[in-house]
PDB file of C-alpha atoms and ligand atoms in Angstrom:
ATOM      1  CA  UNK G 208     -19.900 285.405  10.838  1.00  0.00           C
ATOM      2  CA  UNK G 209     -18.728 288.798  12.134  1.00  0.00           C
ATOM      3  CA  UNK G 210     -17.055 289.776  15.240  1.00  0.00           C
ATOM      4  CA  UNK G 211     -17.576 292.559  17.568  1.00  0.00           C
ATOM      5  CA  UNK G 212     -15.000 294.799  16.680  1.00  0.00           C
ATOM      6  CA  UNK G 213     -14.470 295.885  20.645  1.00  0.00           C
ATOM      7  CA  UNK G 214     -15.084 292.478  22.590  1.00  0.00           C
ATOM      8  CA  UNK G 215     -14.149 290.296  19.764  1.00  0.00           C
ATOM      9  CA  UNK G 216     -17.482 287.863  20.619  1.00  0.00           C
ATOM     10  CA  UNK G 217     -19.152 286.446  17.973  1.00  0.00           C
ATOM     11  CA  UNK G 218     -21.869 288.741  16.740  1.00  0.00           C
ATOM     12  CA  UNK G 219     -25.368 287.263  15.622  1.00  0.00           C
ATOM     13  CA  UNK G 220     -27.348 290.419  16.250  1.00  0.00           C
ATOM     14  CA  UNK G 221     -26.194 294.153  15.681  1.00  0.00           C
ATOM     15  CA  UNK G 222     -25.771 294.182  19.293  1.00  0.00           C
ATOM     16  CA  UNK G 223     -23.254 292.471  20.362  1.00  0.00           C
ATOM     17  CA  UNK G 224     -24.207 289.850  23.093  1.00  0.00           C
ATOM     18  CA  UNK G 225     -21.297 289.927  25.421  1.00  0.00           C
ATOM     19  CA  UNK G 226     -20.187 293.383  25.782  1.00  0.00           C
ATOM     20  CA  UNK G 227     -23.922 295.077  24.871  1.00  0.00           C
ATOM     21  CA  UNK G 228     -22.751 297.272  22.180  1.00  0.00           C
ATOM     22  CA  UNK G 229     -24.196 298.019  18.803  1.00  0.00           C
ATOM     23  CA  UNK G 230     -21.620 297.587  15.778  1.00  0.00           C
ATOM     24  CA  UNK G 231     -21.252 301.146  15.516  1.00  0.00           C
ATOM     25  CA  UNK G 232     -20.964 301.990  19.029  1.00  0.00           C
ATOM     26  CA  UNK G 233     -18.154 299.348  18.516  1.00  0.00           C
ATOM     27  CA  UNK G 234     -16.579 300.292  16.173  1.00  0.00           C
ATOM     28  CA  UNK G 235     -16.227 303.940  18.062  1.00  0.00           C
ATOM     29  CA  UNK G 236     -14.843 301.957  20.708  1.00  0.00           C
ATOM     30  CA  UNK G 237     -12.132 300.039  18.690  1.00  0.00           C
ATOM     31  CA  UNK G 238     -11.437 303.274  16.918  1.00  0.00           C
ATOM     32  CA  UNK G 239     -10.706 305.038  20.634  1.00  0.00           C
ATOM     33  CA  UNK G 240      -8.238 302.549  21.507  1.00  0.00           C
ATOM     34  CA  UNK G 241      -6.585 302.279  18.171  1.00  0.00           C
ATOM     35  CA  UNK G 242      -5.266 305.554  17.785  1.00  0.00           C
ATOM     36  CA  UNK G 243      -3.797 304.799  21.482  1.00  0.00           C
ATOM     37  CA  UNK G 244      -2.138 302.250  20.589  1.00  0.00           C
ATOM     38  CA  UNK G 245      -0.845 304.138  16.876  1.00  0.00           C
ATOM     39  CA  UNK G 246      -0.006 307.104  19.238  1.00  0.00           C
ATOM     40  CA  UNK G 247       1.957 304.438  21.966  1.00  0.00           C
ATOM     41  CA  UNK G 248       4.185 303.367  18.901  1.00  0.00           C
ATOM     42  CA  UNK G 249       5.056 306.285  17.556  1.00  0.00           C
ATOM     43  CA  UNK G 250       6.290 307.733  20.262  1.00  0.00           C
ATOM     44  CA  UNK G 251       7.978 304.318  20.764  1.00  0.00           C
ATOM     45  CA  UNK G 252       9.160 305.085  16.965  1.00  0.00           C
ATOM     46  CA  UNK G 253      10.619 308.194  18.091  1.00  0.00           C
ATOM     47  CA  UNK G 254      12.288 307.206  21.167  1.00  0.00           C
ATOM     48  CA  UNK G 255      14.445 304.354  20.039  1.00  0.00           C
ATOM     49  CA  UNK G 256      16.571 306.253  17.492  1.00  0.00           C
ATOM     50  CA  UNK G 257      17.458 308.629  20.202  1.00  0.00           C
ATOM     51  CA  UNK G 258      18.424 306.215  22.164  1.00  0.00           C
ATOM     52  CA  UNK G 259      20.237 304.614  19.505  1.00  0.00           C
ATOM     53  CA  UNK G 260      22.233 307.661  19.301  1.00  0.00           C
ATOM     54  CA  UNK G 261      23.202 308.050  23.024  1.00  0.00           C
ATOM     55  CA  UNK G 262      24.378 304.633  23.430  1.00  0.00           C
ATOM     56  CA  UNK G 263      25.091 302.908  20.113  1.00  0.00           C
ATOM     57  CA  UNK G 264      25.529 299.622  19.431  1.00  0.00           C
ATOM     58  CA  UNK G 265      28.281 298.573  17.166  1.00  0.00           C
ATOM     59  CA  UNK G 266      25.434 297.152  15.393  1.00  0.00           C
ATOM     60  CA  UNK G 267      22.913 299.762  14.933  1.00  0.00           C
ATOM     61  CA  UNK G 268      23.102 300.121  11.261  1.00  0.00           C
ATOM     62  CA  UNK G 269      21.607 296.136  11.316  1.00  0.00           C
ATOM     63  CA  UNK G 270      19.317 297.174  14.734  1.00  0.00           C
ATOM     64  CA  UNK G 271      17.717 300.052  13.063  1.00  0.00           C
ATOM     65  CA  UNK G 272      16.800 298.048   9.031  1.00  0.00           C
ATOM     66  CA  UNK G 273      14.853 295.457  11.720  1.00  0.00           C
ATOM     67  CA  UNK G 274      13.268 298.309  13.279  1.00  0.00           C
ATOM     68  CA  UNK G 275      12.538 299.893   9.695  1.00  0.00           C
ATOM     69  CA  UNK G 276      11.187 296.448   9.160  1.00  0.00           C
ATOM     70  CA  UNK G 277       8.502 296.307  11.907  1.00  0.00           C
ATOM     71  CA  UNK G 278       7.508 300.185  11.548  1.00  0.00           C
ATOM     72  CA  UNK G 279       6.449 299.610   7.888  1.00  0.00           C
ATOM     73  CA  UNK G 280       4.542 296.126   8.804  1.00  0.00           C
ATOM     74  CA  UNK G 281       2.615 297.753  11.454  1.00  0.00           C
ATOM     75  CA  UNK G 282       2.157 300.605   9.561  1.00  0.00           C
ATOM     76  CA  UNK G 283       0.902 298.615   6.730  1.00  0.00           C
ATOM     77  CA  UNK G 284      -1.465 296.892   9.208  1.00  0.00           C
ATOM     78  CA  UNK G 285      -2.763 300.318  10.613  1.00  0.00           C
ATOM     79  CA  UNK G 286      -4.109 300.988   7.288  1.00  0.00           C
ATOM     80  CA  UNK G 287      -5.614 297.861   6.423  1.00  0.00           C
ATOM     81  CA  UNK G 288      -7.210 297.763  10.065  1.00  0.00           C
ATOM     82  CA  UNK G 289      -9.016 300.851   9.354  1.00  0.00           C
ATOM     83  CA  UNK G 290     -10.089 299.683   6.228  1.00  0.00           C
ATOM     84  CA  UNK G 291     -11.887 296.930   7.659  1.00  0.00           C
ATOM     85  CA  UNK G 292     -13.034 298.513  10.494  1.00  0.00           C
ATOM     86  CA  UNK G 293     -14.699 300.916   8.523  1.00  0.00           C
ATOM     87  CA  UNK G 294     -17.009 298.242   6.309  1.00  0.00           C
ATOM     88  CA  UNK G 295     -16.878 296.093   9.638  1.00  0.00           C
ATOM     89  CA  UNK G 296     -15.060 293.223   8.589  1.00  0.00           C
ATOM     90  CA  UNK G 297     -13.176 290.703  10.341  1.00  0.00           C
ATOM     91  CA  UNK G 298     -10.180 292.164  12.496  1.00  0.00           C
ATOM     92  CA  UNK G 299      -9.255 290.069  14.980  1.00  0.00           C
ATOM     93  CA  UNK G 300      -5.984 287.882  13.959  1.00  0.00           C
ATOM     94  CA  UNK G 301      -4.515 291.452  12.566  1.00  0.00           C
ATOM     95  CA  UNK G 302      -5.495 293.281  15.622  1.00  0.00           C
ATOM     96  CA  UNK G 303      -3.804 290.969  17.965  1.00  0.00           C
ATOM     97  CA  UNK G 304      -0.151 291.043  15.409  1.00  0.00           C
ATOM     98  CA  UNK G 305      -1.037 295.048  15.867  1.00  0.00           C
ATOM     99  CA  UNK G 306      -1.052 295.397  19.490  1.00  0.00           C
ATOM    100  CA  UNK G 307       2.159 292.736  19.150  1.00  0.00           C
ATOM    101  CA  UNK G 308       3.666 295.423  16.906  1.00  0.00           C
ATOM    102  CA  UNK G 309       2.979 298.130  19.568  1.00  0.00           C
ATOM    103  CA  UNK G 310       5.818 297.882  22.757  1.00  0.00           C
ATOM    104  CA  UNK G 311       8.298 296.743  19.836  1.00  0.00           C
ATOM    105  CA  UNK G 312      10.329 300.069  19.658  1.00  0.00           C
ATOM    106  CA  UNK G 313       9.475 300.500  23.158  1.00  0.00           C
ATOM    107  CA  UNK G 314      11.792 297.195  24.111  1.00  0.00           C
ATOM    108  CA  UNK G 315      14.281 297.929  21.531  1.00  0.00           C
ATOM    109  CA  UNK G 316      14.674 301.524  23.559  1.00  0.00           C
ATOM    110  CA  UNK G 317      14.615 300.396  26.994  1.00  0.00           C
ATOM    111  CA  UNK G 318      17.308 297.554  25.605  1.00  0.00           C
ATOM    112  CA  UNK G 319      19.659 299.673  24.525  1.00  0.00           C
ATOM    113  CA  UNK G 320      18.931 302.520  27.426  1.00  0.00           C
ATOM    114  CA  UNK G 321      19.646 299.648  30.322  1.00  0.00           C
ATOM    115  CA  UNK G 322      22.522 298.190  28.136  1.00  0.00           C
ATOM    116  CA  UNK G 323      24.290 301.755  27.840  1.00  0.00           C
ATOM    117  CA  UNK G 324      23.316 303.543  31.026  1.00  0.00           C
ATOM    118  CA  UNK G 325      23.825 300.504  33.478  1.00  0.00           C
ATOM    119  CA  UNK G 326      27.339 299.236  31.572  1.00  0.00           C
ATOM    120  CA  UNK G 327      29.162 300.288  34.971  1.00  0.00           C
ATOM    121  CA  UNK G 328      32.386 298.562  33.642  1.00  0.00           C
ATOM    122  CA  UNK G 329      35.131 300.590  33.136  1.00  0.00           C
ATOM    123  CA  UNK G 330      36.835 298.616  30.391  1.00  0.00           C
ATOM    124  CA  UNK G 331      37.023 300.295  27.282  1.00  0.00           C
ATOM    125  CA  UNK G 332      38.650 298.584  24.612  1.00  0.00           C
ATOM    126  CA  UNK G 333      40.642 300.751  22.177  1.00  0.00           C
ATOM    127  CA  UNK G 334      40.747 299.757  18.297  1.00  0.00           C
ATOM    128  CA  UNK G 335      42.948 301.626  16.490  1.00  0.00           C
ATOM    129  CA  UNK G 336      41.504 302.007  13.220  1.00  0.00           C
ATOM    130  CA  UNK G 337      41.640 304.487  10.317  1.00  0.00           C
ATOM    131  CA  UNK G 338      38.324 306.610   9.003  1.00  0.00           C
ATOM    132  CA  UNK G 339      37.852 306.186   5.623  1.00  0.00           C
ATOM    133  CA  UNK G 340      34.641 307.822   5.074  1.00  0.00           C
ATOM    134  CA  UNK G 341      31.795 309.503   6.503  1.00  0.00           C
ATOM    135  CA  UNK G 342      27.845 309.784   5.819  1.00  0.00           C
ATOM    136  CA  UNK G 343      25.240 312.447   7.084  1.00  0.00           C
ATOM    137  CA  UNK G 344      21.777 312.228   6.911  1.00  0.00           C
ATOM    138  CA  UNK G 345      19.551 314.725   8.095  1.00  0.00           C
ATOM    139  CA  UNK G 346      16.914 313.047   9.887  1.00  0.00           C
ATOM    140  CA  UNK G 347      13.283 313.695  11.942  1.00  0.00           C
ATOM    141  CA  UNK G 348      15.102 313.018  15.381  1.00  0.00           C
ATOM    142  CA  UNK G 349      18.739 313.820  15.629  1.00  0.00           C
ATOM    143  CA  UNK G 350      19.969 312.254  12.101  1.00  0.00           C
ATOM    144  CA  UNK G 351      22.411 309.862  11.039  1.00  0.00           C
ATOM    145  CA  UNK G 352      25.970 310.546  11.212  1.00  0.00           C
ATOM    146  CA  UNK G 353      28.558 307.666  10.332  1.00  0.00           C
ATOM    147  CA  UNK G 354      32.159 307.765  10.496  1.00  0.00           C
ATOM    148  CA  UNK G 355      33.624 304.970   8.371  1.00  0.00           C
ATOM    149  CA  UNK G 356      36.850 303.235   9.651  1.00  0.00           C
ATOM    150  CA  UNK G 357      38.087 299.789   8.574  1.00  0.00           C
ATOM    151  CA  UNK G 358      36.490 296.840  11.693  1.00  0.00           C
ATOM    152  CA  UNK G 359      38.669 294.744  14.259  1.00  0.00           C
ATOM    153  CA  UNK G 360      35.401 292.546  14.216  1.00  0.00           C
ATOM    154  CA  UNK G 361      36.604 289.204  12.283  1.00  0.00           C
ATOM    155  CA  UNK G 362      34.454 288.902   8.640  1.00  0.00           C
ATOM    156  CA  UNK G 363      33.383 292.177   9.356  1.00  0.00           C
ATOM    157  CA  UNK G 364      35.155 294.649   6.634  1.00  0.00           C
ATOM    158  CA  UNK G 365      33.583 298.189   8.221  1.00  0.00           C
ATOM    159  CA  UNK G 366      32.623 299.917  11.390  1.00  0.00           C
ATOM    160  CA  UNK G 367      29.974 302.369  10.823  1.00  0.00           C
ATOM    161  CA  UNK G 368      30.402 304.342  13.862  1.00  0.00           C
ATOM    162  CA  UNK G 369      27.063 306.590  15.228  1.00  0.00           C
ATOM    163  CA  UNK G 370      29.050 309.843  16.205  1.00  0.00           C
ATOM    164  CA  UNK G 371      27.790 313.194  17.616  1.00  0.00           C
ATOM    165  CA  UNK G 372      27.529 316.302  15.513  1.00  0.00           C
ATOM    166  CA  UNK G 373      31.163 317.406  17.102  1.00  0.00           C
ATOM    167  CA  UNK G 374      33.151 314.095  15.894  1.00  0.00           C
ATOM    168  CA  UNK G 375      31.680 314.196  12.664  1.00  0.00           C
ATOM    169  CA  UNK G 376      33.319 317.463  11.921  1.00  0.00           C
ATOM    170  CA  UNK G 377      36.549 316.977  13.371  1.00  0.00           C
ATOM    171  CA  UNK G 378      37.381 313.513  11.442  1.00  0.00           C
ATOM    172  CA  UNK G 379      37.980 313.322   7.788  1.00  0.00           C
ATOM    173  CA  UNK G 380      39.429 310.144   6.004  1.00  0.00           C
ATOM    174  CA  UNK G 381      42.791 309.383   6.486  1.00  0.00           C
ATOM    175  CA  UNK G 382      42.650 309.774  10.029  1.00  0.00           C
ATOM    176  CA  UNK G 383      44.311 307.787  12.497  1.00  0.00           C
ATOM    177  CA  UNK G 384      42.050 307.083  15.493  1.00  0.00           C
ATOM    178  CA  UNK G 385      41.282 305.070  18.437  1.00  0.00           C
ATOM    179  CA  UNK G 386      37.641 303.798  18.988  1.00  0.00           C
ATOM    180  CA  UNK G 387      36.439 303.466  21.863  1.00  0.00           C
ATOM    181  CA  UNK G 388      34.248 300.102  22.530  1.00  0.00           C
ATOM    182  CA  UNK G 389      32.522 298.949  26.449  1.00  0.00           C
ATOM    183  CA  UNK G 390      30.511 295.488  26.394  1.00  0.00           C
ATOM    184  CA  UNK G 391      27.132 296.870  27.596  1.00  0.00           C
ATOM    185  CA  UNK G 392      25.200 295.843  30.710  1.00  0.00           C
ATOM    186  CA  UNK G 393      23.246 293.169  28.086  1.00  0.00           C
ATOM    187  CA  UNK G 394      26.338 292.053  26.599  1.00  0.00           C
ATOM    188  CA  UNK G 395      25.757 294.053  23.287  1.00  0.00           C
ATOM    189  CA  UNK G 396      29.473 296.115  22.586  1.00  0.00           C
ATOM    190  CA  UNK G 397      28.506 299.790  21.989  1.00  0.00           C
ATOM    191  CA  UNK G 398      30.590 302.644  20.763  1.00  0.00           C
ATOM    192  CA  UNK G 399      31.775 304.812  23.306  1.00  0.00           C
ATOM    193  CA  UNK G 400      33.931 307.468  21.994  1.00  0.00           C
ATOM    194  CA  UNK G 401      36.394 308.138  18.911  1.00  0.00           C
ATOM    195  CA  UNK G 402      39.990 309.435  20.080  1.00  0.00           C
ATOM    196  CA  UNK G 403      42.619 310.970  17.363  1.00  0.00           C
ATOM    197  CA  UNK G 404      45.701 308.464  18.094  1.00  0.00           C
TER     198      UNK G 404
HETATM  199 ZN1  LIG N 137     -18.658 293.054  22.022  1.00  0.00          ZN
END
């Protein structure tokens, strides 16, 4: 048994008895709404590493391989959802994980966007640390740029710090510096600024 591939009804005829239309007129239908939805989480895809980089967590190295995680899956399900569309074949337990997959970077954005931008506390705790390395790489949406310095955090041996274009340059190892950490509105600690001590 096949479904209708816009209602999701059980399909005995070629015309779908629920929602009236023919497979292919379907199969238009789920196509219209798909590319919305690929369209709704890419721009998700873009807008959480920007965000990322405005209001890091100390964790964002960890935050962004789960986020590299769940753009490959749905990725991988885009495909095979097209596949099957296109010899109509059973969609519908995929389509549902897709449209799960959709608001994904969306959440992680607006997470990390409330957690920065409404963290109205003013204490900053100061690390002093020491860089000892530092990482660039060129990316789609503003890049990666890590400053290395040995972690405060307890079984943690490095922070990989998320630092602006200007900070990069003007830290090498060896340095002596203060970090700069605030707890964030959602109770996730992100990096607020790296001070030469
Ligand atoms: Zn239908």
């Amino acid at each position: 048994m096949t479904r209708c591939l816009d209602c999701g009804s059980p399909r005995t005829a070629d015309q779908c008895p629920s929602c009236g239309l023919t497979s292919a007129a379907a199969e238009v239908m789920f196509r219209r709404r798909f590319l919305k939805r690929t369209g709704v989480f890419l721009a998700g895809s873009l807008a959480f590493p920007y965000v990322s980089q405005i209001y890091p967590p100390l964790d964002l190295d960890l935050m962004l391989v789960v986020f590299g995680g769940i753009f490959f899956a749905a990725l991988t399900m885009a495909v095979i959802l097209d596949r099957r569309a296109r010899n109509h074949q059973e969609l519908e337990v995929l389509k549902h994980a897709y449209s799960g997959c959709i608001l994904l970077p969306w959440i992680l954005a607006a997470m990390l966007l409330v957690n920065g931008r409404l963290d109205f506390s003013k204490d900053i705790t100061y690390h002093a640390a020491t860089v000892d390395g530092r990482y660039n790489m060129p990316g789609i949406v503003r890049g990666a740029r890590r400053l290395f310095v040995n972690s405060w955090r307890e079984g943690q041996k490095t922070e990989r710090l998320a630092v602006n274009a200007d900070d990069y340059d003007r830290f090498k190892p060896g340095d002596q510096v203060n970090v700069g950490v605030k707890p964030g509105a959602l109770g996730i600690p992100w990096y607020f600024g790296v001070y030469r001590r």
